[in-house]
């Protein structure tokens, strides 16, 4: 309920600053559901504001710190994201005001399924008799439409090793940073090392932490690039057999909790079902449901990992 | 005759008549001719006159027109001059405005630079002061060290002197020993000489005394033995004297070393004592400062109804110089207390400092209780929670935080009872001045006050209570009192009875709710400034003593309690402004319908993975080619072909020359290809129609349903020959058409392309 009201507020405001978003999280009393397995044992020490932000980003409702929202957030236009090619079902993303939902509900040739899922706004699936009818009617009602959203998103993303998508940068030179290197062997872990060693390293993924700031850098052939942590991990990892697992019977794609896919890739996987991934406490893996095999294979290729 | 005469007369008259007639006719003719001539002349004259008049008129008209034209030209020229004048004026004004703007910007820039320089100067000054303080401190430490060093040097010098004296004594002892040895040696030599002389004498005597000198020899030997013993004893005594002297010298040196060590020890003790004294002094000063600065809470006093006591905000140091603005900037801000519960029943108590608008997102502060802390902005008016380790002691004693960078101070008045309220702008419960009837509260109190607090809460109507202790997360020495539902989930206490306050300053007065009325607007979807989103109105509650509660009106209509416990009246949730009234207290709210329009924008832009082609933009779930800078291509104009562009990247339109070649991605198998052709595509062809495998490749009909698909012979666009060649190549290759229904149309295109190709060759 709180996430729904918060999304209404975000839709009404349109865009704002990060501090306004934090204030809204406080005002709408967003709290992680302790009983929901998706929010426990994540190993995350992020405060609730970041958790709320990532939830909305992964679901494709709001963009943060992107173009035209560099210092805050901006809500995505109301869009019907169709899961699969030629399917007549899509998930509603982006802004949602009562007038829009009323319009959708009043359309007799469109069906709406609303599901309350803990830890996220209400999932709204839109259905029609045929794919083309869904596309046409949604556009008539003022919604944008994205066909085959998961595959389209993945097709537009660069692979994690595409250096054109990395930002050339410099490591901090001031003292006082806690520096760690991402080690692959014998197991995936962060190993502390002196700050000077990071700059001297010829390759690898490094993490710089000071107070509440964290920066991640990839060193490659003596050059330094600033990357998101998920991209960096997969960029330096070799191809491993057991990282990505795909269950074709259940159409579920899973990742280790510590190797979450990059944000936009995760958004593509979330759009397959319209729901956030589930955490399997026993295997410590994130599981995305209703993922088609070609989507799983695309994800594997972008991450340079074998899909088992 | 008469007849002949008549006939002659007649003949003559006939001739005359004829002549006359002829003359007459001639005259008539002449007259007529003259008349005609005259008429003609007159006519000509008239004509000429008319023509002349016309010419004159035309000339006049022309002159008039010319005059008019000249006037108009003059007027146009005047207007043009005016326009030029105005344009010049406008340019002048624009130039002046530009200059003003430039001056203003320069002034702003200069002001900003001046402010920055002032800030930097202030920073440098602060750093200089800091460095001066450090230098003084170092100088003081250096002076102390110097004094200690002198003392140590003095002790060392004394020790050296004593060592030197001991050495001197040793040397003297050795000298004496040497002298003693020398004397002993001399004595020995003398003795030896004497002995030799004596021996000689004895021998002489023995020689003289021949017989019976055995005793005398024995005596002599005994004497010699005694003498040797004496010498040995003397030597022993001398050796002992030397050893004694050495021992004394060593003793002196040891004593000197001991004294030196004692001197060092004393110097160390003196330094230690000075350090301890300095620490004690500093602690004493800190304690005095803490006693002097940490504010203590002043509870509300009873006896009569008083307004809510505002939290202490003014610093005890008094207003700073600089006027009201400086005072407003540096006036101490409040530190609130916040309690957050999780569903397991554990709580977390933190401090929530306020933030002044415009203050930095992060700032470092120091606490008078010791230690530093980092404040990070939570939102415009608040910093994020701070969880000190010694929270229990800090709540009781109070604290003051100060930021050296901004000069801002924060205060928390120490006390033993805190009242926290829920339903504020923050999650959980945040400290408030006192209990309010009808509102949810949590009470945080010192363990020693539990019984009194529970008694006060009982009086206020909070009968169901749960106590959360240290093991539940309460600070050390403190407890939290709230309520819990049937599932043991924490919730707030709701006081229901107003209680008169005790006279005097009693901390428990904060647990005695006042009977005053308050209209509360909660929940819904607030848009700010008492506005809510239509369809999600606030929950209207009236808090206060029920005995003092009068009728509640909304827009003049009597309101009743509806679903959710809020007041409702007819039309209360309609868009527009509404007013709630109760017991001379009123509050207004407004509901707004929002018909927003949203437009997609390129939130993320990626270069084409294939190295050529359109850049791709992403916004939420939308994926579009980037049509122009910061503009996404419209879905209707971009080609949504799914995967078919991987195999058929060439798109042809209905107009000859409409050719678009998409660039599929090669680094990832199965990826979609995106295209934004500037026309409605009709056909999709393989990349090389002549070279592809016709068993697996097709010509695909991709026209949108209802779009024009027949070849357009009325226009051309772009490379016509390429368009024709592609169609003819595909035809020559014998590629089949998909779907089958498109064969007829494909045949049309082939014929058209063939005829066009022949024409343009």
CSV table of C-alpha atoms in Angstrom, one decimal, chain A residues 100-236:
chain,number,residue,atom,x,y,z
A,100,UNK,CA,-5.0,6.6,-16.2
A,101,UNK,CA,-6.0,3.5,-14.3
A,102,UNK,CA,-9.7,4.4,-14.7
A,103,UNK,CA,-9.2,4.7,-18.4
A,104,UNK,CA,-7.6,1.4,-18.6
A,105,UNK,CA,-10.2,-0.3,-16.5
A,106,UNK,CA,-13.0,1.3,-18.6
A,107,UNK,CA,-11.6,-0.2,-21.8
A,108,UNK,CA,-13.9,-3.2,-22.3
A,109,UNK,CA,-11.5,-5.0,-24.7
A,110,UNK,CA,-8.6,-4.8,-22.3
A,111,UNK,CA,-8.3,-6.9,-19.2
A,112,UNK,CA,-6.4,-5.8,-16.0
A,113,UNK,CA,-4.9,-8.1,-13.4
A,114,UNK,CA,-3.7,-6.3,-10.2
A,115,UNK,CA,-1.5,-8.2,-7.8
A,116,UNK,CA,-0.3,-7.0,-4.4
A,117,UNK,CA,3.3,-8.1,-3.9
A,118,UNK,CA,5.2,-7.2,-0.8
A,119,UNK,CA,8.1,-4.8,-1.2
A,120,UNK,CA,7.0,-3.2,-4.5
A,121,UNK,CA,4.1,-1.3,-6.0
A,122,UNK,CA,1.1,-3.2,-7.2
A,123,UNK,CA,1.8,-5.2,-10.3
A,124,UNK,CA,-0.7,-4.5,-13.1
A,125,UNK,CA,-0.9,-6.8,-16.0
A,126,UNK,CA,-2.8,-5.7,-19.1
A,127,UNK,CA,-4.2,-8.3,-21.5
A,128,UNK,CA,-6.1,-8.3,-24.7
A,129,UNK,CA,-7.4,-10.8,-27.3
A,130,UNK,CA,-4.4,-10.3,-29.6
A,131,UNK,CA,-1.0,-8.7,-29.6
A,132,UNK,CA,-1.8,-6.1,-32.2
A,133,UNK,CA,-5.0,-5.2,-30.5
A,134,UNK,CA,-3.2,-4.7,-27.2
A,135,UNK,CA,-0.6,-2.5,-28.9
A,136,UNK,CA,-3.2,-0.4,-30.7
A,137,UNK,CA,-5.6,0.0,-27.8
A,138,UNK,CA,-2.9,0.9,-25.3
A,139,UNK,CA,-1.6,3.6,-27.7
A,140,UNK,CA,-5.1,4.9,-28.1
A,141,UNK,CA,-5.5,5.2,-24.4
A,142,UNK,CA,-2.4,7.3,-24.1
A,143,UNK,CA,0.1,4.6,-23.1
A,144,UNK,CA,3.4,4.0,-24.7
A,145,UNK,CA,4.1,0.4,-25.8
A,146,UNK,CA,7.3,-1.5,-25.9
A,147,UNK,CA,7.1,-4.8,-27.7
A,148,UNK,CA,9.2,-7.7,-26.5
A,149,UNK,CA,10.6,-5.5,-23.8
A,150,UNK,CA,13.0,-7.9,-22.1
A,151,UNK,CA,14.7,-8.9,-25.4
A,152,UNK,CA,14.7,-5.3,-26.7
A,153,UNK,CA,16.4,-4.0,-23.5
A,154,UNK,CA,19.0,-6.7,-23.6
A,155,UNK,CA,19.6,-6.2,-27.3
A,156,UNK,CA,20.3,-2.5,-26.7
A,157,UNK,CA,22.8,-3.0,-23.9
A,158,UNK,CA,26.5,-3.3,-24.5
A,159,UNK,CA,28.3,-6.4,-23.1
A,160,UNK,CA,30.1,-6.0,-19.8
A,161,UNK,CA,33.5,-6.1,-21.5
A,162,UNK,CA,32.6,-3.4,-24.1
A,163,UNK,CA,35.0,-0.7,-23.1
A,164,UNK,CA,33.2,1.9,-25.0
A,165,UNK,CA,30.6,1.8,-22.3
A,166,UNK,CA,33.1,2.3,-19.5
A,167,UNK,CA,34.0,5.8,-18.3
A,168,UNK,CA,37.7,6.7,-18.2
A,169,UNK,CA,38.5,8.0,-14.7
A,170,UNK,CA,41.2,8.3,-12.1
A,171,UNK,CA,41.4,6.6,-8.7
A,172,UNK,CA,41.3,8.9,-5.7
A,173,UNK,CA,44.7,10.1,-4.7
A,174,UNK,CA,43.8,11.5,-1.3
A,175,UNK,CA,44.6,9.2,1.6
A,176,UNK,CA,42.1,7.7,4.0
A,177,UNK,CA,40.3,5.3,1.6
A,178,UNK,CA,39.7,1.6,2.5
A,179,UNK,CA,40.7,-0.2,-0.7
A,180,UNK,CA,39.7,-3.8,-1.7
A,181,UNK,CA,40.4,-5.8,-4.7
A,182,UNK,CA,37.8,-8.3,-6.1
A,183,UNK,CA,39.4,-11.7,-6.0
A,184,UNK,CA,38.1,-14.5,-8.1
A,185,UNK,CA,40.2,-17.4,-6.7
A,186,UNK,CA,39.8,-19.4,-4.6
A,187,UNK,CA,36.4,-17.9,-4.1
A,188,UNK,CA,34.7,-14.6,-4.9
A,189,UNK,CA,35.7,-12.1,-2.2
A,190,UNK,CA,37.0,-8.6,-1.6
A,191,UNK,CA,40.6,-8.5,-0.3
A,192,UNK,CA,42.0,-5.5,1.4
A,193,UNK,CA,45.2,-4.0,0.0
A,194,UNK,CA,47.1,-0.7,0.3
A,195,UNK,CA,45.8,2.2,-1.7
A,196,UNK,CA,49.0,2.6,-3.6
A,197,UNK,CA,48.9,-1.0,-4.8
A,198,UNK,CA,45.6,-0.4,-6.5
A,199,UNK,CA,47.0,2.3,-8.7
A,200,UNK,CA,50.0,0.2,-9.5
A,201,UNK,CA,47.9,-2.8,-10.5
A,202,UNK,CA,47.6,-3.4,-14.2
A,203,UNK,CA,44.2,-5.1,-14.1
A,204,UNK,CA,41.4,-6.0,-11.8
A,205,UNK,CA,38.3,-4.5,-10.0
A,206,UNK,CA,39.0,-2.3,-7.1
A,207,UNK,CA,36.6,-0.8,-4.5
A,208,UNK,CA,37.3,2.5,-2.7
A,209,UNK,CA,35.3,3.1,0.5
A,210,UNK,CA,35.4,6.2,2.7
A,211,UNK,CA,32.6,6.9,5.2
A,212,UNK,CA,29.4,6.4,3.2
A,213,UNK,CA,31.0,6.7,-0.3
A,214,UNK,CA,31.9,3.7,-2.5
A,215,UNK,CA,33.5,3.9,-5.9
A,216,UNK,CA,34.4,1.0,-8.2
A,217,UNK,CA,37.2,1.1,-10.7
A,218,UNK,CA,38.4,-1.4,-13.3
A,219,UNK,CA,42.1,-1.3,-14.2
A,220,UNK,CA,42.8,-2.6,-17.7
A,221,UNK,CA,46.2,-2.4,-19.4
A,222,UNK,CA,47.2,0.4,-17.1
A,223,UNK,CA,44.1,2.5,-17.7
A,224,UNK,CA,41.4,3.2,-15.1
A,225,UNK,CA,37.7,3.1,-15.8
A,226,UNK,CA,34.8,3.9,-13.5
A,227,UNK,CA,32.1,1.2,-13.7
A,228,UNK,CA,29.1,0.0,-11.8
A,229,UNK,CA,30.0,-2.7,-9.4
A,230,UNK,CA,27.9,-5.4,-11.1
A,231,UNK,CA,29.5,-4.6,-14.5
A,232,UNK,CA,32.9,-4.6,-13.0
A,233,UNK,CA,32.5,-8.0,-11.4
A,234,UNK,CA,31.4,-9.7,-14.5
A,235,UNK,CA,34.0,-7.9,-16.6
A,236,UNK,CA,36.9,-9.3,-14.6
